[in-house]
Coordinates of C-alpha atoms in Angstrom, one line a residue:
X1 CA 174.5 300.5 163.5
X2 CA 176.4 298.1 165.5
X3 CA 174.5 295.0 166.8
X4 CA 174.9 292.8 169.9
X5 CA 173.4 289.9 171.3
X6 CA 170.2 290.2 173.6
X7 CA 171.2 290.5 177.1
X8 CA 168.1 291.2 179.0
X9 CA 164.6 290.3 179.5
X10 CA 163.3 293.2 177.2
X11 CA 160.9 292.1 174.6
X12 CA 159.6 294.0 171.6
X13 CA 156.1 295.6 172.0
X14 CA 155.2 297.2 168.9
X15 CA 151.6 297.6 167.7
X16 CA 152.8 295.4 164.7
X17 CA 153.2 291.8 164.7
X18 CA 156.6 290.3 164.6
X19 CA 156.2 288.3 161.6
X20 CA 159.5 287.5 159.4
X21 CA 161.5 288.4 162.4
X22 CA 160.1 285.8 165.0
X23 CA 163.0 283.7 166.8
X24 CA 162.4 280.5 167.8
X25 CA 162.1 280.7 171.5
X26 CA 164.6 278.0 172.3
X27 CA 167.2 280.0 170.3
X28 CA 166.4 283.3 172.1
X29 CA 166.8 281.9 175.4
X30 CA 170.3 280.4 174.4
X31 CA 171.5 283.9 173.1
X32 CA 170.5 285.4 176.6
X33 CA 172.3 282.4 178.2
X34 CA 175.3 282.8 176.0
X35 CA 175.9 286.2 174.3
X36 CA 177.7 285.9 170.9
X37 CA 181.3 286.8 171.1
X38 CA 181.9 290.2 170.0
X39 CA 185.7 290.4 168.2
X40 CA 187.6 293.7 167.9
X41 CA 187.5 295.6 164.7
X42 CA 190.2 294.7 162.2
X43 CA 192.9 297.1 161.6
X44 CA 191.9 298.0 158.0
X45 CA 190.3 296.0 155.6
X46 CA 192.3 293.5 153.7
X47 CA 191.4 295.0 150.1
X48 CA 192.8 298.6 151.3
X49 CA 195.2 299.6 148.2
X50 CA 198.5 300.3 149.0
X51 CA 198.7 303.2 146.6
X52 CA 196.1 305.6 146.4
X53 CA 195.6 309.1 144.0
X54 CA 192.3 309.8 146.0
X55 CA 190.9 309.5 149.4
X56 CA 189.0 306.2 149.9
X57 CA 185.8 306.7 151.9
X58 CA 184.4 303.1 153.4
X59 CA 180.8 302.8 153.6
X60 CA 177.7 300.4 153.7
X61 CA 177.0 299.9 150.0
X62 CA 177.1 297.0 147.8
X63 CA 180.0 296.4 145.7
X64 CA 178.5 297.1 142.5
X65 CA 177.0 300.5 143.7
X66 CA 180.6 301.5 145.1
X67 CA 181.9 301.1 141.8
X68 CA 179.3 303.2 140.1
X69 CA 180.0 305.8 143.0
X70 CA 176.2 305.6 144.1
X71 CA 174.6 306.9 147.5
X72 CA 175.1 304.6 150.2
X73 CA 171.8 303.2 151.5
X74 CA 172.9 303.9 155.4
X75 CA 172.2 307.5 156.6
X76 CA 175.1 308.0 158.7
X77 CA 177.4 307.0 155.7
X78 CA 175.2 309.1 152.9
X79 CA 175.5 312.1 155.2
X80 CA 179.6 312.3 155.0
X81 CA 179.4 310.9 151.4
X82 CA 177.1 313.8 150.5
X83 CA 179.1 316.3 152.2
X84 CA 182.5 315.4 150.8
X85 CA 180.9 315.6 147.4
X86 CA 179.3 319.2 148.0
X87 CA 182.8 320.2 149.3
X88 CA 184.3 319.2 146.0
X89 CA 186.6 316.3 147.7
X90 CA 187.5 313.6 145.2
X91 CA 187.5 310.3 146.5
X92 CA 186.5 306.7 145.8
X93 CA 184.1 304.4 147.7
X94 CA 184.8 301.0 149.2
X95 CA 181.6 298.5 150.3
X96 CA 182.6 297.9 154.3
X97 CA 181.0 297.0 157.5
X98 CA 181.4 298.1 161.2
X99 CA 183.7 295.2 161.6
X100 CA 186.2 296.2 158.8
X101 CA 186.3 299.8 160.5
X102 CA 189.2 300.6 162.6
X103 CA 187.2 302.8 164.5
X104 CA 184.4 300.1 164.8
X105 CA 181.9 302.5 162.9
X106 CA 181.1 303.6 159.4
X107 CA 182.1 305.6 157.7
X108 CA 186.0 306.5 157.5
X109 CA 188.2 307.6 155.2
X110 CA 191.8 306.8 154.1
X111 CA 193.7 310.0 152.9
X112 CA 195.4 309.6 149.5
X113 CA 199.0 308.2 149.4
X114 CA 201.6 308.3 146.5
X115 CA 204.5 306.4 145.3
X116 CA 206.5 309.3 146.8
X117 CA 204.6 309.0 150.1
X118 CA 203.6 305.4 150.4
X119 CA 203.5 305.3 153.9
X120 CA 199.9 304.4 155.3
X121 CA 197.7 307.1 156.3
X122 CA 196.0 307.2 159.3
X123 CA 192.4 306.4 158.9
X124 CA 189.9 309.4 159.3
X125 CA 186.9 308.6 161.5
X126 CA 183.5 310.4 160.6
X127 CA 183.8 313.1 163.6
X128 CA 187.0 314.6 161.7
X129 CA 185.2 314.4 158.1
X130 CA 183.8 317.9 158.3
X131 CA 187.0 319.5 158.8
X132 CA 188.9 317.2 156.3
X133 CA 186.3 318.2 153.5
X134 CA 186.7 321.9 154.5
X135 CA 190.4 321.8 154.3
X136 CA 190.7 319.9 151.3
X137 CA 187.6 320.5 149.0
X138 CA 187.4 322.6 145.9
X139 CA 184.3 324.3 147.4
X140 CA 184.2 326.6 150.1
X141 CA 181.6 325.6 152.3
X142 CA 180.0 327.6 155.1
X143 CA 180.6 326.0 158.8
X144 CA 177.1 326.8 160.2
X145 CA 177.2 328.5 163.3
X146 CA 173.6 329.2 164.0
X147 CA 172.3 329.5 167.3
X148 CA 169.3 327.4 166.1
X149 CA 171.3 324.4 164.4
X150 CA 171.5 322.4 167.6
X151 CA 168.0 322.4 168.0
X152 CA 167.4 321.3 164.4
X153 CA 170.0 318.7 164.8
X154 CA 168.2 317.3 167.6
X155 CA 165.0 316.5 165.6
X156 CA 167.1 314.9 163.1
X157 CA 169.0 312.6 165.6
X158 CA 166.0 311.6 167.5
X159 CA 162.6 312.2 166.2
X160 CA 163.4 311.3 162.5
X161 CA 166.3 308.7 163.4
X162 CA 163.8 306.7 165.6
X163 CA 160.9 306.6 163.4
X164 CA 163.7 305.7 160.3
X165 CA 165.1 302.8 162.9
X166 CA 161.4 301.5 163.6
X167 CA 160.6 301.6 159.7
X168 CA 163.7 299.7 158.4
X169 CA 164.4 297.8 161.5
X170 CA 161.1 297.0 163.4
X171 CA 158.4 297.1 160.5
X172 CA 157.7 293.4 159.6
X173 CA 156.7 295.1 156.3
X174 CA 160.3 296.2 155.4
X175 CA 162.0 293.0 156.5
X176 CA 163.2 292.0 152.9
X177 CA 164.9 295.4 152.7
X178 CA 166.4 295.0 155.8
X179 CA 167.6 291.5 154.9
X180 CA 168.7 292.9 151.2
X181 CA 170.9 295.5 153.0
X182 CA 172.3 294.1 155.7
X183 CA 171.9 290.6 156.0
X184 CA 171.7 288.4 152.8
X185 CA 175.2 290.0 151.7
X186 CA 176.8 289.0 154.8
X187 CA 176.2 285.2 154.8
X188 CA 174.4 282.3 153.0
X189 CA 173.5 280.4 156.5
X190 CA 170.1 280.5 157.5
X191 CA 170.8 280.3 161.3
X192 CA 173.2 283.0 161.0
X193 CA 171.0 285.1 159.1
X194 CA 168.3 284.5 162.0
X195 CA 171.1 285.5 164.5
X196 CA 171.8 288.5 162.6
X197 CA 168.2 289.9 162.3
X198 CA 167.8 289.1 166.0
X199 CA 170.5 291.3 166.7
X200 CA 169.7 294.0 164.7
X201 CA 166.0 294.1 165.7
X202 CA 167.0 294.0 169.4
X203 CA 169.6 296.8 168.9
X204 CA 167.2 299.0 167.1
X205 CA 164.4 298.5 169.8
X206 CA 166.9 299.4 172.4
X207 CA 167.9 302.5 170.9
X208 CA 164.4 304.0 170.5
X209 CA 163.6 303.1 173.9
X210 CA 166.6 304.8 175.2
X211 CA 165.8 307.7 173.0
X212 CA 162.0 308.1 173.8
X213 CA 162.5 307.3 177.4
X214 CA 159.5 304.7 177.0
X215 CA 159.0 301.4 178.1
X216 CA 157.8 300.1 174.9
X217 CA 158.0 301.3 171.0
X218 CA 155.0 303.2 169.8
X219 CA 155.0 303.4 166.1
X220 CA 152.2 306.1 165.8
X221 CA 153.9 308.3 168.3
X222 CA 157.0 307.9 166.6
X223 CA 155.5 308.7 163.2
X224 CA 153.9 311.7 164.8
X225 CA 157.3 312.8 166.0
X226 CA 158.6 312.5 162.7
X227 CA 155.8 314.5 161.1
X228 CA 156.4 317.5 163.4
X229 CA 159.9 317.5 162.9
X230 CA 159.7 317.3 159.0
X231 CA 157.1 320.4 159.5
X232 CA 159.9 322.2 161.4
X233 CA 162.4 321.6 158.8
X234 CA 160.0 322.6 156.5
X235 CA 159.3 325.9 157.9
X236 CA 163.0 326.5 158.4
X237 CA 163.9 326.2 155.0
X238 CA 161.0 328.2 153.7
X239 CA 161.5 329.4 150.1
X240 CA 165.4 329.3 150.1
X241 CA 167.4 326.8 148.0
X242 CA 169.6 325.7 151.1
X243 CA 168.9 325.7 154.9
X244 CA 169.7 328.8 156.9
X245 CA 169.8 330.9 153.9
X246 CA 173.5 329.8 152.7
X247 CA 174.2 330.3 149.5
X248 CA 175.5 326.6 149.0
X249 CA 174.5 323.5 150.8
X250 CA 176.5 322.6 153.7
X251 CA 176.5 319.7 156.2
X252 CA 173.2 320.3 157.8
X253 CA 172.1 320.1 153.9
X254 CA 173.6 316.9 153.6
X255 CA 172.5 315.7 156.9
X256 CA 168.7 316.4 155.9
X257 CA 169.3 314.7 152.6
X258 CA 170.7 311.6 154.0
X259 CA 167.2 310.6 155.3
X260 CA 165.0 312.3 152.6
X261 CA 166.9 310.5 149.7
X262 CA 166.6 307.1 151.2
X263 CA 163.0 307.7 152.1
X264 CA 162.0 308.9 148.3
X265 CA 164.6 306.1 146.7
X266 CA 162.2 304.0 144.8
X267 CA 164.7 301.4 144.4
X268 CA 164.4 300.3 148.0
X269 CA 161.0 299.5 147.3
X270 CA 159.8 300.2 150.8
X271 CA 156.8 297.9 152.0
X272 CA 156.0 300.1 154.6
X273 CA 155.7 303.6 153.2
X274 CA 154.3 305.5 156.1
X275 CA 157.3 307.7 156.8
X276 CA 158.0 308.3 153.0
X277 CA 154.4 309.3 152.9
X278 CA 154.6 311.8 155.6
X279 CA 157.9 313.3 154.0
X280 CA 155.8 313.8 150.8
X281 CA 153.5 316.1 152.6
X282 CA 156.3 318.7 152.5
X283 CA 157.1 319.3 148.8
X284 CA 159.8 321.9 149.9
X285 CA 162.0 319.1 151.8
X286 CA 161.2 316.8 148.5
X287 CA 162.5 319.7 146.2
X288 CA 165.5 320.3 148.6
X289 CA 166.5 316.6 148.4
X290 CA 166.0 316.4 144.6
X291 CA 168.3 319.7 144.3
X292 CA 171.2 317.9 146.5
X293 CA 170.8 314.9 144.2
X294 CA 171.2 316.6 141.0
X295 CA 174.1 318.6 142.0
X296 CA 176.0 315.3 143.5
X297 CA 174.7 312.5 141.1
X298 CA 172.8 314.4 138.4
X299 CA 173.6 313.4 134.7
X300 CA 176.6 315.8 134.7
X301 CA 178.6 314.4 137.5

């Protein structure tokens, strides 16, 4: 999620104390008077390889986890990483950030090049990755055309995403996780870290308010909305292995997994586990997450 400096008098109004994220009043006033300069994105990451036998997917991930091919910690990136693996696309991972993306957002993919065709390929943004996977994967995945798909996608894009944003970015109990994933790897400067935390927090609040149409962030309402969304997803999955009765998992399965996996990932050590606990009330979704994980990252992979 991209971040911007505060440019309005909107203040965080949640039912939890601000805790670690509290920014000194003089510094906050300074941001409002002099917003941070946002530079345009780079053309390509400097370490982009000249010759690539396989595509390279740039995502939010640590360098160490990228080398091991582990799941990204960002839902948007994990969605496409999972889809490409389900499609049977061979690719390697690279750690990056939004500023390092030619499109201004992650993920993006660089197609392969060879010594006989060394010309730098155009990066493929996320909105074209589904077609790339369908065209280049070893597995024939369905392109879901269910009339119900849009309604269920909306549950993920709004109710579950809003609760995710609150849980990771606004809940003080998870401040250490946010710092570990998005702040600490970026800089060693305490002032810059405080600034980045403020930006991320403000951007998350603004996105939630825009989505809900409310004047204040209400954690209880967000979690109730997430519960209703998980309940609906669990009902539509039913006793099937994959959503909408598909014989193989597709993009929607990958999208659901991008949230359920991260919420159940013990390595993240959630301080505020409310959203994870809600998810665990729906064992069908938990089992679905486990099947996807075994399919993409199991011992035989």
